PDB file of C-alpha atoms and ligand atoms in Angstrom:
ATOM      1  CA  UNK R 131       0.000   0.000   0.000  1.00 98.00           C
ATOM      2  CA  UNK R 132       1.341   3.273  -1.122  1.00 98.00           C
ATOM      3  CA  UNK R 133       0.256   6.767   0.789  1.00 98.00           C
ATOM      4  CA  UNK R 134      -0.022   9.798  -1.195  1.00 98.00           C
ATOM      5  CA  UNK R 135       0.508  13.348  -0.226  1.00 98.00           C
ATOM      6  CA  UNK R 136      -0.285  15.399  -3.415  1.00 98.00           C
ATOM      7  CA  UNK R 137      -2.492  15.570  -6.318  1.00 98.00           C
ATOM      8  CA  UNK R 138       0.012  15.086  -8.615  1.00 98.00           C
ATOM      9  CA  UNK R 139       1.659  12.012  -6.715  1.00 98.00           C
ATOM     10  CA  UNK R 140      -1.567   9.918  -6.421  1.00 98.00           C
ATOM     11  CA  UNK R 141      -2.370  10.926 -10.298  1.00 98.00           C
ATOM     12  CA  UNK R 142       1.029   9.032 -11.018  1.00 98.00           C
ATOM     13  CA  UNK R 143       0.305   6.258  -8.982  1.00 98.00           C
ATOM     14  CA  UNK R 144      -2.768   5.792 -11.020  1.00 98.00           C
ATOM     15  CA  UNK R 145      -1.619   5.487 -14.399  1.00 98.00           C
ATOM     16  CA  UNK R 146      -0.620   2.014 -14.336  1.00 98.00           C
ATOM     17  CA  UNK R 147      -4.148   1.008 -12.790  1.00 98.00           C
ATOM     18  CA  UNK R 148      -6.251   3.237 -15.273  1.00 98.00           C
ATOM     19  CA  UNK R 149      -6.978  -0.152 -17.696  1.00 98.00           C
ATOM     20  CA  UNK R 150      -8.682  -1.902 -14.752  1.00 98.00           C
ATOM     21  CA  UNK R 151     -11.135  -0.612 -12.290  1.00 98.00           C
ATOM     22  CA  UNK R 152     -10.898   2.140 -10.059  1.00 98.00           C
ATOM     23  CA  UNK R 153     -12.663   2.412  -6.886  1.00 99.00           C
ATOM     24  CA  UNK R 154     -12.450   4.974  -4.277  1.00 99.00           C
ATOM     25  CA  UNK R 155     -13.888   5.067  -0.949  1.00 99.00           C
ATOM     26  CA  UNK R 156     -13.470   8.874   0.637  1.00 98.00           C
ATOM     27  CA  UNK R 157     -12.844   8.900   4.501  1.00 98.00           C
ATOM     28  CA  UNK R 158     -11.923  11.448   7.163  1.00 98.00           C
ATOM     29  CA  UNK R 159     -10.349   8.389   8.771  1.00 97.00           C
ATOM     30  CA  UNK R 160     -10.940   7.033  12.311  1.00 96.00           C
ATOM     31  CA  UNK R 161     -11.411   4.524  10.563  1.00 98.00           C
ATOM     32  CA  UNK R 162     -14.667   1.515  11.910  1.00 98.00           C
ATOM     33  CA  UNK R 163     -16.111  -1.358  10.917  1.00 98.00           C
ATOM     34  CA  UNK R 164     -18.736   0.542   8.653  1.00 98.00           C
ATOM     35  CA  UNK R 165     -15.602   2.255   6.863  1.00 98.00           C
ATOM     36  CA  UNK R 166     -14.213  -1.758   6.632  1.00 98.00           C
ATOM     37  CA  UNK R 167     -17.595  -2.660   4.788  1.00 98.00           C
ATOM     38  CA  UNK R 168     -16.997   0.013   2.089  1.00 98.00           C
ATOM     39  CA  UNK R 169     -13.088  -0.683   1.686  1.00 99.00           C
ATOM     40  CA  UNK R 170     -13.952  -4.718   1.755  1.00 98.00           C
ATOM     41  CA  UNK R 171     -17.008  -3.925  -1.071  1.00 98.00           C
ATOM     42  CA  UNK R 172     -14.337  -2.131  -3.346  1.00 99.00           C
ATOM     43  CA  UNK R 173     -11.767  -4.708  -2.622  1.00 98.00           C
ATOM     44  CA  UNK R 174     -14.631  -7.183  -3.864  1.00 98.00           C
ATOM     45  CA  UNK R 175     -15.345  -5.446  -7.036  1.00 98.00           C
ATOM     46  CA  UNK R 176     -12.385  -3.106  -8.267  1.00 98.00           C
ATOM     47  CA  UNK R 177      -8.617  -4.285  -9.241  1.00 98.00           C
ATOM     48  CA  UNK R 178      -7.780  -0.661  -7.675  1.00 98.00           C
ATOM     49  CA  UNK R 179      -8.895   0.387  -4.607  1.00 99.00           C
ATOM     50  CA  UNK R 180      -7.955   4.181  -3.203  1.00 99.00           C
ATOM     51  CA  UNK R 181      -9.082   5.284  -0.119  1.00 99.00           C
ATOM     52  CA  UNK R 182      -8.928   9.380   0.813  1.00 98.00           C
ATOM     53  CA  UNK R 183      -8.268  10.026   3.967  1.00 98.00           C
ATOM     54  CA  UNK R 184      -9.143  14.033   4.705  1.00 98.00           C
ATOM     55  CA  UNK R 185     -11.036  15.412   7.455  1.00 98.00           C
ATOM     56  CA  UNK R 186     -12.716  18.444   5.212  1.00 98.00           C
ATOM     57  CA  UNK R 187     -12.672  21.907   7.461  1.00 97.00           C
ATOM     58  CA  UNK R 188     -15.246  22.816   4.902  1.00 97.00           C
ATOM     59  CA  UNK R 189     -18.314  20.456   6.027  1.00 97.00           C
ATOM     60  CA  UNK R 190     -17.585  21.306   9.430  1.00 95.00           C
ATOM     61  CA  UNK R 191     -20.165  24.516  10.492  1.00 87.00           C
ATOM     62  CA  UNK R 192     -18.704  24.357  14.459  1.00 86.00           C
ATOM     63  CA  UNK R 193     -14.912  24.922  14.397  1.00 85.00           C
ATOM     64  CA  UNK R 194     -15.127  23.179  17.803  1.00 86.00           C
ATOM     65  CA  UNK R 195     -16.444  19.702  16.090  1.00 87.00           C
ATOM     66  CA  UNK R 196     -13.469  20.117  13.776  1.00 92.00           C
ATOM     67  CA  UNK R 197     -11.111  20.424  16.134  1.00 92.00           C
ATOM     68  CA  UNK R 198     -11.996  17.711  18.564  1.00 88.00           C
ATOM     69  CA  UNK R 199     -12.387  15.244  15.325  1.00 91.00           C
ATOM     70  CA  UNK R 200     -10.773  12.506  16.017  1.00 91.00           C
ATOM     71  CA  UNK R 201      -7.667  12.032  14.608  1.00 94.00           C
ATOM     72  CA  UNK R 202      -5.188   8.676  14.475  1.00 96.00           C
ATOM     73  CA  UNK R 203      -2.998   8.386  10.999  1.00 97.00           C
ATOM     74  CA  UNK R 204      -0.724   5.918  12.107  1.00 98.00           C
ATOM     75  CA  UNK R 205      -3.666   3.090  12.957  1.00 98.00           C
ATOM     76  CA  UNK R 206      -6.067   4.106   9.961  1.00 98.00           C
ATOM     77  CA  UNK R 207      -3.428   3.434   7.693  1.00 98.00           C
ATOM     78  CA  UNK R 208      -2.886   0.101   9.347  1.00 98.00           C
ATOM     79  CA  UNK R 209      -6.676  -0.714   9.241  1.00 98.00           C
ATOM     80  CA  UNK R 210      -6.162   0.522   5.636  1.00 98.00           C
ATOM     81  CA  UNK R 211      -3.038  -1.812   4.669  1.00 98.00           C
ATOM     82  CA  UNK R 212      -5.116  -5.068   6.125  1.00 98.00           C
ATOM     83  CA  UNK R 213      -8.491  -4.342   4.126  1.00 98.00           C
ATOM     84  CA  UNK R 214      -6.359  -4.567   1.345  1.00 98.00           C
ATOM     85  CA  UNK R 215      -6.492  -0.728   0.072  1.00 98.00           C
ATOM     86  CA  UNK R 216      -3.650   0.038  -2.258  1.00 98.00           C
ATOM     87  CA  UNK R 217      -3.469   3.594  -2.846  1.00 98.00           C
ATOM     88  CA  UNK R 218      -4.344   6.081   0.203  1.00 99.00           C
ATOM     89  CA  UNK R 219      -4.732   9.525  -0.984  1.00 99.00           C
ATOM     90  CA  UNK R 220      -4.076  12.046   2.347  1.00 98.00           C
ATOM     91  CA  UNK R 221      -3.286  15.532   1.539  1.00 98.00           C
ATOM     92  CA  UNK R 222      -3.002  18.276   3.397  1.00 98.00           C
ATOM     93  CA  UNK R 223      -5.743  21.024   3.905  1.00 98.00           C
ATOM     94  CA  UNK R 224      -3.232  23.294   2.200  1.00 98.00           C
ATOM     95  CA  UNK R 225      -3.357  20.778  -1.282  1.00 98.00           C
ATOM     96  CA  UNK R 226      -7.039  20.510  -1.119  1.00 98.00           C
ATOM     97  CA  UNK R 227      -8.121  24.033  -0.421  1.00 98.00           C
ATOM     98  CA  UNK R 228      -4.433  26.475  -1.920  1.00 98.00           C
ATOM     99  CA  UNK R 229      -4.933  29.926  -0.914  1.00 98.00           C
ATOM    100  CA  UNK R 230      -7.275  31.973  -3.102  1.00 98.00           C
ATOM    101  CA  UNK R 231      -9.877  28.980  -3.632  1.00 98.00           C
ATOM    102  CA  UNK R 232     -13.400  29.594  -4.493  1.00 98.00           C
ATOM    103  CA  UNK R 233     -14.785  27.447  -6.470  1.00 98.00           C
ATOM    104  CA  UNK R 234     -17.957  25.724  -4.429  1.00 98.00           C
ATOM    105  CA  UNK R 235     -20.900  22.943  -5.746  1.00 98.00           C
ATOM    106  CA  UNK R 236     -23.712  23.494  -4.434  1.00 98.00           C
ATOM    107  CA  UNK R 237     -26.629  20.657  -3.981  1.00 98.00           C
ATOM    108  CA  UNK R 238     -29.075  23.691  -3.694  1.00 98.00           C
ATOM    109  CA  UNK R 239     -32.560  21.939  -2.642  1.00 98.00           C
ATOM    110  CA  UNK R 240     -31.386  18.294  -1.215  1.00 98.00           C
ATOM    111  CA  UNK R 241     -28.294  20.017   0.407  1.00 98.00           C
ATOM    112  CA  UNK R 242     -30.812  22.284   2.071  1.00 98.00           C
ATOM    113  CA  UNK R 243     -33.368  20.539   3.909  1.00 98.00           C
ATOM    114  CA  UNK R 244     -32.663  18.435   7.433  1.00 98.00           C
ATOM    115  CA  UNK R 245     -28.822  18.589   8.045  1.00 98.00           C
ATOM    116  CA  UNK R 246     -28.765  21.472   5.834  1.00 97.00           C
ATOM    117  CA  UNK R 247     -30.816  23.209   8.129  1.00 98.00           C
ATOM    118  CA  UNK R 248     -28.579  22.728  11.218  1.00 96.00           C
ATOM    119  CA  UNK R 249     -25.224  22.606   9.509  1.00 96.00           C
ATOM    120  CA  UNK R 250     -25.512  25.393   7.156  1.00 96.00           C
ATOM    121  CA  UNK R 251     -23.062  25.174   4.078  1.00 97.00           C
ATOM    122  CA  UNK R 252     -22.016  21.454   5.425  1.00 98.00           C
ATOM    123  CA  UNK R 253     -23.368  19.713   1.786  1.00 98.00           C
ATOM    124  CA  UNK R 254     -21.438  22.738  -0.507  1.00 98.00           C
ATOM    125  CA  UNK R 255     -17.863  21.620   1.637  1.00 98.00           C
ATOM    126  CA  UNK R 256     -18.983  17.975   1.250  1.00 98.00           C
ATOM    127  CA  UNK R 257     -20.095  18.659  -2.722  1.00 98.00           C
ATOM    128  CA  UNK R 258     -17.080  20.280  -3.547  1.00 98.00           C
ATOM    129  CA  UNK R 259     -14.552  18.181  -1.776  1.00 98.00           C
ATOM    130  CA  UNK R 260     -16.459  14.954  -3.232  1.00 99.00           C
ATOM    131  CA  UNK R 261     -16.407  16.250  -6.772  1.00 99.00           C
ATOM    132  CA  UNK R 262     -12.671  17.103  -6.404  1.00 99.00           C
ATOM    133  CA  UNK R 263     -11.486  14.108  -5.295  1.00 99.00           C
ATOM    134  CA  UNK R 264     -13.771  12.231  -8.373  1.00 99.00           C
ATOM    135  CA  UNK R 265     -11.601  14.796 -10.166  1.00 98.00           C
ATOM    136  CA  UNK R 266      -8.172  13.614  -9.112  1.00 98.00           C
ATOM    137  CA  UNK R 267      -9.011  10.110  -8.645  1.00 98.00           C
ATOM    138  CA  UNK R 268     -11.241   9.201 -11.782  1.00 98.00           C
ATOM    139  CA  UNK R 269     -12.762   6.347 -10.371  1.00 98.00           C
ATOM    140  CA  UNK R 270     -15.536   4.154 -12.126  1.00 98.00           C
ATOM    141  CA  UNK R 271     -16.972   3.506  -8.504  1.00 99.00           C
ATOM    142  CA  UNK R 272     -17.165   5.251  -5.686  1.00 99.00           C
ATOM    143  CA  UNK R 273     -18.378   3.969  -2.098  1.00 99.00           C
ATOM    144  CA  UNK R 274     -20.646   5.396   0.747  1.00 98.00           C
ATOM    145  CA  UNK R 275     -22.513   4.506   3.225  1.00 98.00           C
ATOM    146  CA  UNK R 276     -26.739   4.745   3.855  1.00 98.00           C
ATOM    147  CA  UNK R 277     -25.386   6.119   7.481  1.00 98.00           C
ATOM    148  CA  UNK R 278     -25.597   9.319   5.681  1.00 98.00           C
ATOM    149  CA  UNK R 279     -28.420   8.842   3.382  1.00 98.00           C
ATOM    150  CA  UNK R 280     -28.469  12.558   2.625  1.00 98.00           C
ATOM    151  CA  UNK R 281     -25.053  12.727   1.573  1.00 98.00           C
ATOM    152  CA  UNK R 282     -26.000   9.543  -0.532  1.00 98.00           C
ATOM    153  CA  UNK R 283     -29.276  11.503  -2.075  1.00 98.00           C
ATOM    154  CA  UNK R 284     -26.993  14.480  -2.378  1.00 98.00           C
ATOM    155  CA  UNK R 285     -23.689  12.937  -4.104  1.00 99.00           C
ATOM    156  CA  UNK R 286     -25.913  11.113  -6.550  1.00 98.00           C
ATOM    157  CA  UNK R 287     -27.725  14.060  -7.573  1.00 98.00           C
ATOM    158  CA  UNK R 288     -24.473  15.760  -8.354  1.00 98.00           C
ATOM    159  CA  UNK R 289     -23.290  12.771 -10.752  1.00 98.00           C
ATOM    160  CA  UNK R 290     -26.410  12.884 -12.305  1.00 98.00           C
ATOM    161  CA  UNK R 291     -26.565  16.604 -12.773  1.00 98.00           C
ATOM    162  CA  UNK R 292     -22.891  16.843 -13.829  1.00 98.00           C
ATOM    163  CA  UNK R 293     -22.525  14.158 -16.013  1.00 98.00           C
ATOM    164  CA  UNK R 294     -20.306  12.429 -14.321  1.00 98.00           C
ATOM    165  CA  UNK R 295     -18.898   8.819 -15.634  1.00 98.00           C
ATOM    166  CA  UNK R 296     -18.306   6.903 -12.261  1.00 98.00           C
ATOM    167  CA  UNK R 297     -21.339   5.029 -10.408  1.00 98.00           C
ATOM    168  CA  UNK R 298     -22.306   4.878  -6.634  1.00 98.00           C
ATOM    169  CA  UNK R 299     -22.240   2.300  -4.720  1.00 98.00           C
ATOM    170  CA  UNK R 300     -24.531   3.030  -1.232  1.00 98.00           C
ATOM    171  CA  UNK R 301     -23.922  -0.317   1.513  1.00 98.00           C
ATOM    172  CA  UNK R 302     -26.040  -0.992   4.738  1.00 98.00           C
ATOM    173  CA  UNK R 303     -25.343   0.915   7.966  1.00 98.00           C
ATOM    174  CA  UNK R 304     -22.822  -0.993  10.142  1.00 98.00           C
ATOM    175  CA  UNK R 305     -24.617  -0.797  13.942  1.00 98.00           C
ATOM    176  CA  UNK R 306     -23.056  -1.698  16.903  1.00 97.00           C
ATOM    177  CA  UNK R 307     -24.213  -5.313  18.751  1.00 97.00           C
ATOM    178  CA  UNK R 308     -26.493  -2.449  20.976  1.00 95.00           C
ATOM    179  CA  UNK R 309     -28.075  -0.941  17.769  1.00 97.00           C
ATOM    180  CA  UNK R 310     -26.039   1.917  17.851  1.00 98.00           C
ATOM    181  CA  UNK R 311     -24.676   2.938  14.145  1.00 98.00           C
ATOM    182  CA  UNK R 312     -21.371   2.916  14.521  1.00 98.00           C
ATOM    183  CA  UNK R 313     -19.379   6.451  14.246  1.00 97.00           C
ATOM    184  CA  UNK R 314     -16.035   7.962  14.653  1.00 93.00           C
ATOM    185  CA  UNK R 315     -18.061  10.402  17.321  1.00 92.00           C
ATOM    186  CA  UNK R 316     -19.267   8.020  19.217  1.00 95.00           C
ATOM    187  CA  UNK R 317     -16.044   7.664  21.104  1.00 92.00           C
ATOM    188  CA  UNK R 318     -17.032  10.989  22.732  1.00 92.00           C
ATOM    189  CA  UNK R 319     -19.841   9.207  24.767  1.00 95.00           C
ATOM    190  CA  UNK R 320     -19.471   8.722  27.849  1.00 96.00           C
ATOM    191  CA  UNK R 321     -20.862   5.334  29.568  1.00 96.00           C
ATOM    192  CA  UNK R 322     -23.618   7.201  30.553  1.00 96.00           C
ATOM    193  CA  UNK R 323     -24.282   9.158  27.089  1.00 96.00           C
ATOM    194  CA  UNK R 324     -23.756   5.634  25.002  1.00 96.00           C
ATOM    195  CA  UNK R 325     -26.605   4.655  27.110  1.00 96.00           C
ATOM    196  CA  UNK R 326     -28.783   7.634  26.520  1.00 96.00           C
ATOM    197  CA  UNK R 327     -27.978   7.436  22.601  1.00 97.00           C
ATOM    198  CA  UNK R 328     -29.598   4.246  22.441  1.00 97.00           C
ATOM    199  CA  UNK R 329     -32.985   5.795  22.176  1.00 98.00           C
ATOM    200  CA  UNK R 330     -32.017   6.918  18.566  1.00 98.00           C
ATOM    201  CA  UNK R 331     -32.252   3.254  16.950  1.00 98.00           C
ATOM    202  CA  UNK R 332     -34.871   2.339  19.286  1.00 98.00           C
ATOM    203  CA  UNK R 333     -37.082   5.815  18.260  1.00 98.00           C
ATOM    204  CA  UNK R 334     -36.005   5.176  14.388  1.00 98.00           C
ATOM    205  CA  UNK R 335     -37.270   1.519  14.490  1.00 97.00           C
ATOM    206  CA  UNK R 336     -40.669   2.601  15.151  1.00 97.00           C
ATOM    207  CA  UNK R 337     -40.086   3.955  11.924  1.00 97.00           C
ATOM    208  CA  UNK R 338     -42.938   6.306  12.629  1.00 97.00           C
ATOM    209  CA  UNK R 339     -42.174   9.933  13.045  1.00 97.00           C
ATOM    210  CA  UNK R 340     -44.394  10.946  15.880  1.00 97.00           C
ATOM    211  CA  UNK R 341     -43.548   7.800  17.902  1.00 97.00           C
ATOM    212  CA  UNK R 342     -40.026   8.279  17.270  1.00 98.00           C
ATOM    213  CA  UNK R 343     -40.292  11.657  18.840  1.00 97.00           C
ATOM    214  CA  UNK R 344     -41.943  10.744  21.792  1.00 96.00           C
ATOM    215  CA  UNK R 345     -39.358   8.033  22.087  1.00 97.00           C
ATOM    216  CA  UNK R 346     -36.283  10.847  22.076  1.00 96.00           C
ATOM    217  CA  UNK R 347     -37.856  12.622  24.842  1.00 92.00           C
ATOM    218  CA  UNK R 348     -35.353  14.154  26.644  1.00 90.00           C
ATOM    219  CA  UNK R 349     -32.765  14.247  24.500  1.00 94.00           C
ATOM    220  CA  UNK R 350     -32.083  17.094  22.493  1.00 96.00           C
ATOM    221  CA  UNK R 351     -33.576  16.463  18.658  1.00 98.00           C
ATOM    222  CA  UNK R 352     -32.356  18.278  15.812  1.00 98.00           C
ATOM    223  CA  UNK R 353     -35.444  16.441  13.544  1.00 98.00           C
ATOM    224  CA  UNK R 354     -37.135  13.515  12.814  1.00 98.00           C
ATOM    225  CA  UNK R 355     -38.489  13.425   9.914  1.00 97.00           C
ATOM    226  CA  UNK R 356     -39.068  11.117   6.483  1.00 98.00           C
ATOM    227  CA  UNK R 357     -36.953  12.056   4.151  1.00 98.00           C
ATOM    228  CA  UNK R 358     -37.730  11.771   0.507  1.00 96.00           C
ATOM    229  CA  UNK R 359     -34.655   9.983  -0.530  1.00 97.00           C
ATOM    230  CA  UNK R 360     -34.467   6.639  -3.099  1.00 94.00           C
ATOM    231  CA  UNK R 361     -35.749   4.536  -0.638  1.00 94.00           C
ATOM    232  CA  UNK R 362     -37.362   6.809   1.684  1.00 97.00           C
ATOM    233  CA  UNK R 363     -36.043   6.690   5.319  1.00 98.00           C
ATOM    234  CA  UNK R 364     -36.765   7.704   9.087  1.00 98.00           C
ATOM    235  CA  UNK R 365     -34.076  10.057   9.674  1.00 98.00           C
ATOM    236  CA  UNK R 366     -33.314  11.910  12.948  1.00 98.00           C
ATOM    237  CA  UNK R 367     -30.114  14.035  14.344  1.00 98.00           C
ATOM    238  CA  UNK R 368     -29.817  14.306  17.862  1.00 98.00           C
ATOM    239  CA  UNK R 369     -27.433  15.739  20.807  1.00 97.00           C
ATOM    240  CA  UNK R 370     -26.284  13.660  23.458  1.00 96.00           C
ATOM    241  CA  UNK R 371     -24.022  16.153  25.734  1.00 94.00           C
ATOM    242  CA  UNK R 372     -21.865  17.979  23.229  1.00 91.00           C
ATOM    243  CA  UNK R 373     -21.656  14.739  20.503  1.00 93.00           C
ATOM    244  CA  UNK R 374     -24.533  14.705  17.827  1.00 95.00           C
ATOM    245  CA  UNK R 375     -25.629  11.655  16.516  1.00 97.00           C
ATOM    246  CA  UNK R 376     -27.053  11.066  13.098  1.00 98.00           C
ATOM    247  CA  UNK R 377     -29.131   7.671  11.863  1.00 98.00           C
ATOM    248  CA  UNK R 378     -31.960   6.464   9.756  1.00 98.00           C
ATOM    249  CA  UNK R 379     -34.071   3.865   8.416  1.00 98.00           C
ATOM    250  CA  UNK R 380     -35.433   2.979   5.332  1.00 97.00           C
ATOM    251  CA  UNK R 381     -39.605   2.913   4.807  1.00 97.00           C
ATOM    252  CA  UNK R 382     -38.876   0.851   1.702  1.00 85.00           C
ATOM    253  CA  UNK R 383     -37.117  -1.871   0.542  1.00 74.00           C
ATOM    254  CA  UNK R 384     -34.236  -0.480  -1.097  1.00 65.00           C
ATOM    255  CA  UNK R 385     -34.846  -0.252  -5.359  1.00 59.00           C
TER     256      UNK R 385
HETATM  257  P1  LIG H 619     -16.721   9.555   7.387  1.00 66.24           P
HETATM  258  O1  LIG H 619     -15.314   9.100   7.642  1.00 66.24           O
HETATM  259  O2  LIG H 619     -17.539   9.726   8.624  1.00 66.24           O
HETATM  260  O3  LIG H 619     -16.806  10.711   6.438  1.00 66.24           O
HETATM  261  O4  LIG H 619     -17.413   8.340   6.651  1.00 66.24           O
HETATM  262  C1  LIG H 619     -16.857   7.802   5.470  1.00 66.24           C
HETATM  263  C2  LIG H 619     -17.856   6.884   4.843  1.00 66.24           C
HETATM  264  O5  LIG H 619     -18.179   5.830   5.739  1.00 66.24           O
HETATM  265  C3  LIG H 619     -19.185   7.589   4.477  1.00 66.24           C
HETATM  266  O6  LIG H 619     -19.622   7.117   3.225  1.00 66.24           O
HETATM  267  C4  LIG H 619     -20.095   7.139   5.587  1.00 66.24           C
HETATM  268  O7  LIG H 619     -21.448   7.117   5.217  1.00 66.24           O
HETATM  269  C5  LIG H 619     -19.578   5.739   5.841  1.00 66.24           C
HETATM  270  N1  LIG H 619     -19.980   5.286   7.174  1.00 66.24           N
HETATM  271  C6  LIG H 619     -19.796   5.928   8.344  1.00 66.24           C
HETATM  272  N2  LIG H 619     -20.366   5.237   9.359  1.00 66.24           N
HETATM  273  C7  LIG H 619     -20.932   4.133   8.807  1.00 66.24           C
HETATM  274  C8  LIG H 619     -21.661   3.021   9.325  1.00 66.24           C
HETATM  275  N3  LIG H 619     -21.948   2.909  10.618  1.00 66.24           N
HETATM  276  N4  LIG H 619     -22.088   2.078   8.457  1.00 66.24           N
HETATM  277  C9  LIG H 619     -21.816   2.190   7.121  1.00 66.24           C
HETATM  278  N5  LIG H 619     -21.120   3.204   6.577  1.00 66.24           N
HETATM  279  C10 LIG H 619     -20.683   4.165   7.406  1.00 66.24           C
END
C-alpha cells in the first residue's frame, strides 16, 4: 500500500491502474467497521482500490467539532493496509483548499433541507470536496454509506446533474451489537451518554415519526423526519451532551 501526499503524486500512482477498475472510498479516517464494509465492497469489485483520507474543514459549520475530530494516521493506515487498500490519498488542507480557492458545488434543494438546516453550508464543503477528489481520482466507482443517506441523495444528484462517468455504490449501515450505528463520534460518549444514545435506533425503528419523537424525549432532537430519498427513510439528528448523533431507516425496501 502506497500513501499519497499530493495531487500530482496519487495521479502518477494511477496510471498504471487506469486499464482496470478504479474504486475509491473517501474517509476522514478514524477509521470503523462501517468504513471496513466500504473498503472490503471495493476490494470485492475493483482491481484498484484508493481510499482518501481528509477530514474536510469545509463540512464542518462548528470549528469546535473540527477540532476535537478525532484524529489517528498511524492506525487508519494500518486498518487501511489489512483491508487490502492500495493507494491512500491524504493531503493536506493546504493541497485541497491552496490559498485563493473559491470554487464551491452546491446541492441547492437536497443540500438544504434536514442537516442542511442545522449545519448550514455542510453539503457545498462535502459537494465540492467529493467532486474534487472524483476529479483527481477518476474512479468508475465510488463507495458510501446509507449512514448518511443525505449525503447519498446528495452525491448522486451531483453525478447525475454533472454528467459524471463513475457510479455509486450506497452499503447498509454498520450498527453496533447495541443498535447503535457505529461512528467515529461516538467515542465521545461517555458510559452514561452511550446509554442515553440508544434511544435513537430504538425511536427510528418505530419507523414512525411521531412515535419516534416521543421516544427521544429528553434528549435534544435536531429532527425527525421522512426524508424523501431513493428509498425513503426515518431520519433523525440528535445531541447527546456535546456529541450529535445522526441515523436512519429505510420505509422501503431499497430499489
Ligand atoms: P466519514 O469518515 O464519517 O466521512 O465516513 C466515510 C464513509 O463511511 C461515508 O460514506 C459514511 O457514510 C460511511 N460510514 C460511516 N459510518 C458508517 C456506518 N456505521 N455504516 C456504514 N457506513 C458508514
Amino acid at each position: 500500500m502506497r500513501t499519497c501526499r499530493t495531487i500530482s503524486h496519487i495521479r502518477t500512482a494511477l496510471e498504471p491502474c487506469r486499464d482496470g477498475t478504479i474504486g475509491l472510498v473517501p474517509t476522514m479516517g478514524a477509521l470503523h467497521a462501517g468504513h471496513l464494509s466500504l473498503l472490503e465492497a471495493a476490494r470485492a469489485e475493483c482491481s484498484t482500490v484508493v481510499m482518501s483520507l481528509f477530514v474536510n474543514p469545509a463540512q464542518f459549520a462548528e470549528a469546535g467539532d473540527l477540532d476535537g475530530y478525532p484524529r489517528d494516521e498511524e492506525r487508519d493506515l494500518a486498518a487501511a493496509a489489512e483491508a487490502g487498500v492500495d493507494l491512500v490519498f491524504a493531503p493536506s488542507v493546504e493541497e485541497m483548499y491552496p490559498p485563493g480557492f473559491q470554487t464551491w458545488v452546491d446541492v441547492t434543494e437536497l443540500g438544504a433541507m434536514l442537516e442542511g438546516v442545522h449545519r448550514p453550508g455542510h453539503f457545498r464543503g462535502v459537494a465540492t470536496i467529493c467532486l474534487k477528489l472524483f476529479t483527481i481520482v477518476r474512479p468508475d466507482l465510488v463507495y458510501f454509506g446509507r449512514k448518511d443517506a443525505q449525503q447519498v441523495a446528495v452525491l448522486r444528484r451531483l453525478i447525475s446533474d454533472l454528467a459524471l462517468e463513475l457510479e455509486l455504490r450506497d452499503l447498509p449501515i454498520v450498527r453496533d451489537a447495541d443498535g447503535l450505528a457505529l461512528s467515529s463520534r461516538n467515542a465521545r460518549l461517555s458510559p452514561v451518554e452511550r446509554e442515553r444514545a440508544l434511544a435513537l435506533p430504538r425511536a427510528l425503528a418505530s419507523r414512525d415519526p411521531e412515535r419516534a419523537r416521543a421516544l427521544l424525549d429528553g434528549l435534544e432532537v435536531d429532527y425527525v423526519e421522512i426524508a424523501p430519498f431513493d428509498p425513503p427513510v426515518l431520519a433523525a439528528a440528535v445531541r447527546v451532551g456535546s456529541t450529535r448523533l445522526i441515523d436512519n431507516v429505510p420505509l422501503e425496501e431499497v430499489s
